[in-house]
Short mmCIF file of C-alpha atoms (C1' of nucleotides) in Angstrom, two decimals:
data_model
loop_
_atom_site.label_atom_id
_atom_site.label_comp_id
_atom_site.label_asym_id
_atom_site.label_seq_id
_atom_site.Cartn_x
_atom_site.Cartn_y
_atom_site.Cartn_z
CA MET M 1 -21.19 -25.25 41.71
CA ILE M 2 -21.84 -23.40 45.16
CA GLY M 3 -20.16 -20.65 46.80
CA ILE M 4 -19.03 -19.24 43.31
CA VAL M 5 -16.51 -16.20 44.11
CA GLY M 6 -18.21 -13.04 42.87
CA THR M 7 -17.42 -9.46 43.26
CA ARG M 8 -13.89 -10.12 42.25
CA SER M 9 -12.84 -6.52 41.06
CA ARG M 10 -13.83 -4.45 43.98
CA ARG M 11 -11.68 -6.75 46.39
CA HIS M 12 -9.47 -7.15 44.33
CA GLY M 13 -9.02 -3.63 43.49
CA GLU M 14 -8.61 -2.85 47.27
CA TRP M 15 -6.37 -5.73 47.10
CA ALA M 16 -3.80 -3.70 45.01
CA GLU M 17 -3.83 -1.22 47.04
CA HIS M 18 -3.18 -2.82 50.60
CA ALA M 19 -0.53 -4.50 48.67
CA THR M 20 1.20 -1.67 47.51
CA ALA M 21 0.50 0.50 51.38
CA GLU M 22 1.99 -2.81 52.96
CA LEU M 23 5.09 -3.02 51.13
CA ARG M 24 6.14 0.40 51.52
CA ARG M 25 5.42 -0.02 54.95
CA ALA M 26 7.41 -2.96 55.60
CA GLY M 27 10.58 -0.51 53.99
CA HIS M 28 10.41 -1.24 50.67
CA ARG M 29 11.03 0.95 47.68
CA SER M 30 8.61 0.89 44.83
CA GLY M 31 9.81 -0.32 41.42
CA GLY M 32 8.21 -1.29 37.63
CA ALA M 33 8.66 -4.70 37.71
CA ARG M 34 6.81 -5.56 41.32
CA ALA M 35 4.38 -2.69 40.64
CA ALA M 36 3.52 -4.55 37.38
CA VAL M 37 2.92 -8.09 39.16
CA ILE M 38 0.77 -5.97 41.80
CA ASP M 39 -1.36 -4.93 38.98
CA LEU M 40 -1.61 -8.21 37.12
CA MET M 41 -2.45 -10.31 40.14
CA ALA M 42 -4.76 -8.32 41.25
CA ALA M 43 -6.70 -8.95 38.26
CA GLN M 44 -6.83 -12.75 39.05
CA ALA M 45 -9.77 -14.61 40.30
CA CYS M 46 -7.62 -17.54 40.83
CA CYS M 47 -3.94 -19.07 40.94
CA LEU M 48 -1.39 -18.08 38.38
CA THR M 49 1.97 -19.60 37.82
CA ALA M 50 4.89 -17.52 38.13
CA GLN M 51 5.41 -18.42 34.21
CA GLU M 52 1.60 -17.36 33.58
CA VAL M 53 2.45 -14.02 34.98
CA PHE M 54 5.60 -13.55 33.12
CA ASP M 55 3.50 -14.49 30.07
CA GLY M 56 0.51 -12.27 30.73
CA LEU M 57 2.77 -9.35 31.25
CA ARG M 58 4.26 -10.04 28.12
CA ALA M 59 1.28 -9.87 26.23
CA GLU M 60 0.51 -6.57 27.70
CA GLY M 61 3.96 -5.01 26.48
CA ARG M 62 5.03 -4.99 30.07
CA VAL M 63 8.29 -7.09 29.67
CA VAL M 64 9.39 -7.84 33.28
CA GLY M 65 12.51 -10.64 33.69
CA ILE M 66 11.19 -13.75 35.21
CA ALA M 67 13.60 -13.56 37.96
CA SER M 68 11.60 -10.11 39.02
CA ILE M 69 8.87 -12.14 39.08
CA TYR M 70 9.71 -14.72 41.15
CA ARG M 71 11.24 -12.37 43.86
CA ALA M 72 8.14 -10.13 43.81
CA LEU M 73 5.70 -13.07 44.47
CA ASP M 74 8.12 -14.51 46.85
CA LEU M 75 7.88 -11.16 49.08
CA LEU M 76 3.95 -10.70 48.70
CA ALA M 77 4.16 -14.36 49.86
CA ARG M 78 6.35 -13.28 53.14
CA LEU M 79 4.30 -10.28 53.88
CA GLY M 80 1.08 -12.70 53.57
CA LEU M 81 -0.17 -10.69 50.73
CA VAL M 82 -0.51 -13.70 48.45
CA ARG M 83 -0.75 -17.45 48.98
CA ARG M 84 1.09 -20.09 47.45
CA LEU M 85 -0.62 -23.06 45.97
CA ASP M 86 1.33 -26.38 45.65
CA VAL M 87 -0.62 -28.09 43.24
CA GLY M 88 1.86 -30.17 40.73
CA SER M 89 4.58 -29.09 39.15
CA ALA M 90 4.75 -25.10 39.09
CA SER M 91 3.30 -23.16 42.02
CA GLY M 92 0.17 -20.97 41.91
CA TYR M 93 0.06 -17.79 43.67
CA GLU M 94 -3.39 -15.56 44.07
CA PRO M 95 -4.11 -12.48 45.97
CA ALA M 96 -4.93 -13.49 49.86
CA LEU M 97 -8.12 -11.88 50.33
CA PRO M 98 -9.08 -10.46 53.79
CA SER M 99 -9.82 -13.59 55.92
CA GLY M 100 -13.56 -14.89 55.53
CA HIS M 101 -12.91 -14.80 52.03
CA HIS M 102 -10.83 -18.03 52.13
CA HIS M 103 -11.66 -20.33 48.66
CA HIS M 104 -10.06 -23.43 48.17
CA HIS M 105 -9.65 -25.62 44.53
CA VAL M 106 -10.40 -28.30 42.31
CA VAL M 107 -8.39 -29.53 39.81
CA CYS M 108 -9.41 -31.50 37.13
CA ASP M 109 -7.37 -34.73 37.01
CA ARG M 110 -7.64 -35.08 33.45
CA CYS M 111 -7.02 -31.59 31.44
CA GLY M 112 -5.27 -29.89 34.84
CA LYS M 113 -7.84 -27.04 34.99
CA VAL M 114 -7.94 -25.67 38.66
CA SER M 115 -11.48 -24.08 39.42
CA SER M 116 -12.23 -22.42 43.53
CA PHE M 117 -15.13 -22.93 45.76
CA GLU M 118 -15.92 -21.65 48.89
CA ASP M 119 -17.87 -23.70 51.75
CA PRO M 120 -18.62 -22.32 55.12
CA ALA M 121 -19.22 -25.62 56.52
CA LEU M 122 -15.22 -26.69 55.35
CA GLU M 123 -14.07 -23.90 57.18
CA ASP M 124 -15.87 -24.66 60.58
CA ALA M 125 -14.46 -28.36 60.13
CA ILE M 126 -11.10 -26.66 59.80
CA ASP M 127 -11.76 -24.12 62.54
CA ARG M 128 -12.82 -26.75 64.88
CA LEU M 129 -9.85 -29.23 64.08
CA SER M 130 -7.37 -26.57 64.21
CA ARG M 131 -8.28 -25.68 67.58
CA ARG M 132 -7.64 -29.21 68.81
CA LEU M 133 -3.93 -29.95 67.54
CA ALA M 134 -1.05 -29.17 69.25
CA HIS M 135 0.27 -26.81 66.31
CA THR M 136 -0.60 -23.60 65.98
CA VAL M 137 -2.45 -23.29 62.50
CA ALA M 138 -1.99 -20.23 60.84
CA GLU M 139 -3.73 -20.91 57.29
CA HIS M 140 -4.62 -24.47 55.45
CA ASP M 141 -5.47 -25.33 51.63
CA VAL M 142 -7.92 -27.97 50.54
CA VAL M 143 -7.43 -29.38 47.23
CA LEU M 144 -9.95 -31.84 46.07
CA ARG M 145 -9.11 -34.05 42.35
CA GLY M 146 -11.84 -35.20 39.80
CA ALA M 147 -13.09 -34.94 36.73
CA CYS M 148 -14.70 -31.50 35.47
CA PRO M 149 -18.21 -31.32 34.18
CA ASP M 150 -15.87 -31.08 30.64
CA CYS M 151 -14.00 -34.18 31.13
CA ARG M 152 -16.42 -36.58 32.34
CA PRO M 153 -16.96 -39.41 30.46
CA MET W 1 -3.39 -34.32 68.83
CA ILE W 2 -6.48 -36.25 67.73
CA GLY W 3 -7.17 -39.18 65.51
CA ILE W 4 -3.31 -40.24 65.87
CA VAL W 5 -2.83 -42.91 63.43
CA GLY W 6 -2.42 -46.09 64.57
CA THR W 7 -1.96 -49.96 63.98
CA ARG W 8 0.60 -49.03 60.90
CA SER W 9 2.55 -52.02 60.68
CA ARG W 10 -0.58 -54.58 59.98
CA ARG W 11 -2.20 -52.04 57.74
CA HIS W 12 1.05 -51.27 55.77
CA GLY W 13 1.64 -54.83 55.31
CA GLU W 14 -1.27 -55.82 53.53
CA TRP W 15 -0.63 -52.72 51.82
CA ALA W 16 2.65 -54.23 50.42
CA GLU W 17 0.92 -57.25 49.50
CA HIS W 18 -1.94 -55.53 47.75
CA ALA W 19 0.29 -53.23 46.07
CA THR W 20 2.42 -56.13 44.69
CA ALA W 21 -0.95 -58.22 43.46
CA GLU W 22 -2.29 -54.94 41.82
CA LEU W 23 1.00 -54.54 39.82
CA ARG W 24 0.78 -58.20 38.55
CA ARG W 25 -3.08 -57.98 38.10
CA ALA W 26 -2.35 -55.22 35.90
CA GLY W 27 -0.07 -56.87 33.57
CA HIS W 28 3.77 -55.80 35.14
CA ARG W 29 6.48 -58.18 35.84
CA SER W 30 8.30 -58.01 39.28
CA GLY W 31 11.99 -56.60 39.75
CA GLY W 32 13.73 -55.80 42.21
CA ALA W 33 13.99 -51.77 42.16
CA ARG W 34 10.25 -51.88 42.42
CA ALA W 35 10.01 -54.42 45.02
CA ALA W 36 12.23 -52.69 46.97
CA VAL W 37 10.49 -49.40 47.08
CA ILE W 38 7.26 -50.98 47.93
CA ASP W 39 8.92 -52.46 50.80
CA LEU W 40 10.35 -49.37 52.17
CA MET W 41 7.01 -47.09 51.70
CA ALA W 42 5.10 -50.01 53.41
CA ALA W 43 7.37 -49.39 56.36
CA GLN W 44 6.28 -45.66 56.56
CA ALA W 45 3.40 -43.71 58.66
CA CYS W 46 4.00 -40.47 56.76
CA CYS W 47 5.20 -39.19 53.20
CA LEU W 48 8.48 -39.58 51.99
CA THR W 49 10.17 -37.70 49.09
CA ALA W 50 11.95 -39.67 46.33
CA GLN W 51 15.21 -38.62 47.91
CA GLU W 52 14.17 -40.00 51.30
CA VAL W 53 13.18 -43.43 49.80
CA PHE W 54 16.83 -43.48 47.43
CA ASP W 55 18.90 -42.71 51.03
CA GLY W 56 16.60 -45.23 52.71
CA LEU W 57 16.96 -47.96 50.65
CA ARG W 58 21.13 -47.24 50.40
CA ALA W 59 20.83 -46.99 53.97
CA GLU W 60 19.79 -50.77 53.79
CA GLY W 61 22.47 -51.23 51.28
CA ARG W 62 19.74 -51.61 48.23
CA VAL W 63 21.35 -49.18 45.83
CA VAL W 64 18.49 -48.33 43.41
CA GLY W 65 18.79 -45.71 40.46
CA ILE W 66 17.13 -42.33 41.35
CA ALA W 67 15.24 -42.86 38.09
CA SER W 68 13.55 -46.31 38.88
CA ILE W 69 12.17 -44.94 42.09
CA TYR W 70 10.47 -42.34 40.53
CA ARG W 71 9.22 -44.72 38.05
CA ALA W 72 7.91 -47.17 40.27
CA LEU W 73 6.51 -44.22 42.69
CA ASP W 74 5.09 -42.73 39.48
CA LEU W 75 3.63 -46.13 38.55
CA LEU W 76 2.18 -46.68 41.79
CA ALA W 77 0.54 -43.45 41.75
CA ARG W 78 -1.02 -43.58 38.51
CA LEU W 79 -2.48 -47.57 39.91
CA GLY W 80 -4.09 -45.35 43.14
CA LEU W 81 -1.56 -47.36 45.33
CA VAL W 82 0.32 -44.33 46.44
CA ARG W 83 -0.52 -40.96 47.16
CA ARG W 84 0.80 -38.31 46.21
CA LEU W 85 1.61 -34.98 48.23
CA ASP W 86 2.81 -31.71 46.81
CA VAL W 87 3.95 -29.48 50.12
CA GLY W 88 6.72 -27.66 48.89
CA SER W 89 9.69 -27.87 46.42
CA ALA W 90 9.62 -31.82 46.32
CA SER W 91 6.66 -34.18 46.17
CA GLY W 92 5.92 -36.56 48.98
CA TYR W 93 4.67 -40.02 48.14
CA GLU W 94 2.70 -42.28 50.96
CA PRO W 95 0.68 -45.53 50.98
CA ALA W 96 -2.86 -45.25 49.91
CA LEU W 97 -4.58 -46.79 52.56
CA PRO W 98 -8.37 -48.07 52.17
CA SER W 99 -10.95 -45.46 52.11
CA GLY W 100 -12.09 -44.40 55.48
CA HIS W 101 -8.17 -44.31 56.69
CA HIS W 102 -7.39 -40.96 55.01
CA HIS W 103 -5.06 -38.76 57.01
CA HIS W 104 -3.90 -35.09 56.09
CA HIS W 105 -1.12 -33.32 56.94
CA VAL W 106 0.36 -30.33 59.26
CA VAL W 107 3.47 -28.72 57.76
CA CYS W 108 5.13 -26.52 60.40
CA ASP W 109 6.14 -23.35 58.77
CA ARG W 110 9.17 -22.90 60.80
CA CYS W 111 11.05 -26.17 60.80
CA GLY W 112 9.23 -27.76 57.93
CA LYS W 113 8.50 -31.04 60.10
CA VAL W 114 5.34 -32.71 58.70
CA SER W 115 2.72 -34.04 61.25
CA SER W 116 -0.31 -36.04 60.01
CA PHE W 117 -4.05 -36.33 61.78
CA GLU W 118 -7.12 -37.91 61.12
CA ASP W 119 -10.41 -35.77 61.33
CA PRO W 120 -14.20 -37.72 60.84
CA ALA W 121 -15.79 -34.40 60.70
CA LEU W 122 -13.35 -32.95 58.18
CA GLU W 123 -13.86 -35.90 55.87
CA ASP W 124 -17.36 -35.48 56.27
CA ALA W 125 -17.72 -31.77 55.46
CA ILE W 126 -15.55 -32.51 52.43
CA ASP W 127 -17.86 -35.60 51.26
CA ARG W 128 -20.90 -33.42 51.69
CA LEU W 129 -18.84 -30.38 49.53
CA SER W 130 -17.99 -32.97 46.95
CA ARG W 131 -21.60 -34.42 46.32
CA ARG W 132 -22.33 -30.44 45.30
CA LEU W 133 -19.83 -29.89 43.18
CA ALA W 134 -19.78 -29.97 39.35
CA HIS W 135 -16.55 -31.92 39.59
CA THR W 136 -16.60 -36.08 40.10
CA VAL W 137 -14.86 -35.27 43.11
CA ALA W 138 -12.32 -38.76 43.12
CA GLU W 139 -9.32 -37.52 46.26
CA HIS W 140 -8.77 -34.39 48.55
CA ASP W 141 -5.69 -33.43 49.98
CA VAL W 142 -6.01 -31.08 53.43
CA VAL W 143 -2.97 -29.18 54.22
CA LEU W 144 -2.74 -27.01 57.51
CA ARG W 145 0.38 -24.33 57.94
CA GLY W 146 1.70 -23.17 61.32
CA ALA W 147 4.07 -23.27 64.57
CA CYS W 148 4.54 -27.01 65.38
CA PRO W 149 5.02 -27.64 69.59
CA ASP W 150 8.64 -27.48 69.41
CA CYS W 151 8.53 -24.02 67.29
CA ARG W 152 6.18 -22.11 68.77
CA PRO W 153 7.64 -19.20 70.86
"C1'" DG B 1 13.56 -65.40 22.86
"C1'" DT B 2 10.65 -61.28 24.06
"C1'" DC B 3 9.98 -57.15 26.05
"C1'" DA B 4 9.17 -55.17 30.81
"C1'" DG B 5 12.27 -53.26 34.22
"C1'" DT B 6 16.76 -51.33 35.42
"C1'" DG B 7 20.72 -47.63 35.73
"C1'" DC B 8 23.31 -44.19 34.28
"C1'" DA B 9 23.66 -40.09 32.01
"C1'" DA B 10 22.04 -36.17 29.61
"C1'" DA B 11 18.09 -33.16 29.29
"C1'" DG B 12 13.95 -30.49 31.17
"C1'" DC B 13 11.69 -27.12 34.13
"C1'" DT B 14 10.81 -24.60 37.91
"C1'" DT B 15 13.27 -21.59 40.97
"C1'" DT B 16 17.53 -18.86 42.89
"C1'" DT B 17 21.13 -16.61 42.89
"C1'" DG B 18 25.16 -13.51 41.40
"C1'" DC B 19 26.41 -9.36 39.59
"C1'" DA B 20 26.40 -5.07 37.05
"C1'" DG B 21 23.48 -1.19 36.25
"C1'" DC B 22 19.76 1.87 37.36
"C1'" DG B 23 16.76 5.12 39.83
"C1'" DC B 24 13.61 6.00 43.83
"C1'" DG B 25 13.90 8.21 47.92
"C1'" DC S 1 24.49 9.49 46.32
"C1'" DG S 2 23.36 5.10 48.56
"C1'" DC S 3 20.76 1.16 48.52
"C1'" DG S 4 17.22 -1.37 46.49
"C1'" DC S 5 15.12 -2.94 42.62
"C1'" DT S 6 15.99 -5.19 38.14
"C1'" DG S 7 17.56 -8.07 34.07
"C1'" DC S 8 20.33 -11.00 32.30
"C1'" DA S 9 22.92 -15.29 32.43
"C1'" DA S 10 24.38 -19.04 35.25
"C1'" DA S 11 23.50 -22.32 38.30
"C1'" DA S 12 20.67 -25.23 41.59
"C1'" DG S 13 17.59 -28.26 42.61
"C1'" DC S 14 13.94 -31.97 41.23
"C1'" DT S 15 11.73 -34.93 37.55
"C1'" DT S 16 11.60 -37.17 33.13
"C1'" DT S 17 13.75 -39.10 29.26
"C1'" DG S 18 17.02 -41.62 25.93
"C1'" DC S 19 19.48 -45.55 25.60
"C1'" DA S 20 21.86 -50.22 26.14
"C1'" DC S 21 21.63 -53.98 29.52
"C1'" DT S 22 20.04 -57.63 32.21
"C1'" DG S 23 16.41 -60.79 33.79
"C1'" DA S 24 11.18 -62.24 34.34
"C1'" DC S 25 8.25 -65.13 32.48
#
DNA sequence: GTCAGTGCAAAGCTTTTGCAGCGCG
DNA sequence: CGCGCTGCAAAAGCTTTGCACTGAC
């Protein structure tokens, strides 16, 4: 595995502060549910579904309505603070780290487990490509699929 | 726009025959609904949702139950004959052309329109990367997002 | 004749929305 | 003390499943 994503906790701690500040700056009040979602998201290395956020919070004893979780994640996504990843039946959400620390995903087509990787050469190819398209490309996602080491025959 | 996908009709005509043959080879009988789905898919340059297939067939007067469309697309996807693309709330499906003729997608984040492009350099970066991962990578999708020419300010 | 393929309707999941009440600022 | 945030419940997609029937082989 190349480009394993490290130094997670520091970056993500900064992310929680940043997200909270951006919300305030955009004129939003602070409430318990949204703060709980941000706390939990800040502790994640990779993407979580809304249901997983719900379950994770309940496991901590912080019971939050699932609707509030969707509303919080949607707002964070619209402010560019989380990335939404469509892979399968439910969307995944993860903290959007500062540019240059993108990562992408490999999904095991047997067990469904999602892992992440970073690859500068891939980012580079996408950057070059983006400049040549007629669209004003703002973001990108790469999803690879295949058997993970545990599932390989 | 680079790498515009051309020579669609010939490749796709071949695709319909290939798909039909593969289904037979896998022991499936031929039925009206599935044949209609294959016909319609063969005429597509880019991805369609199940609902769009349903509407398209109805427009031709070939009324097919939506459940049969989902079943046909699911079977074709499991045989590797169509690719399923998760981008937004509904899945898109498109004919899987022979290796080397992959294309990927740009989604306009304003109007939602999906366009396609090909880029050998990108394929190359993904191939190299795939060889270095612990997974046995079988396929990949790249989705770019940004304003399309019509929607740009 | 057998069993895969099909259509309809119902169920299942994920996500969104309406609404009443609470609480931040 | 107004309006945004929240929870609950209902509704709204998208997709799958159960079942009876038709039709391919």
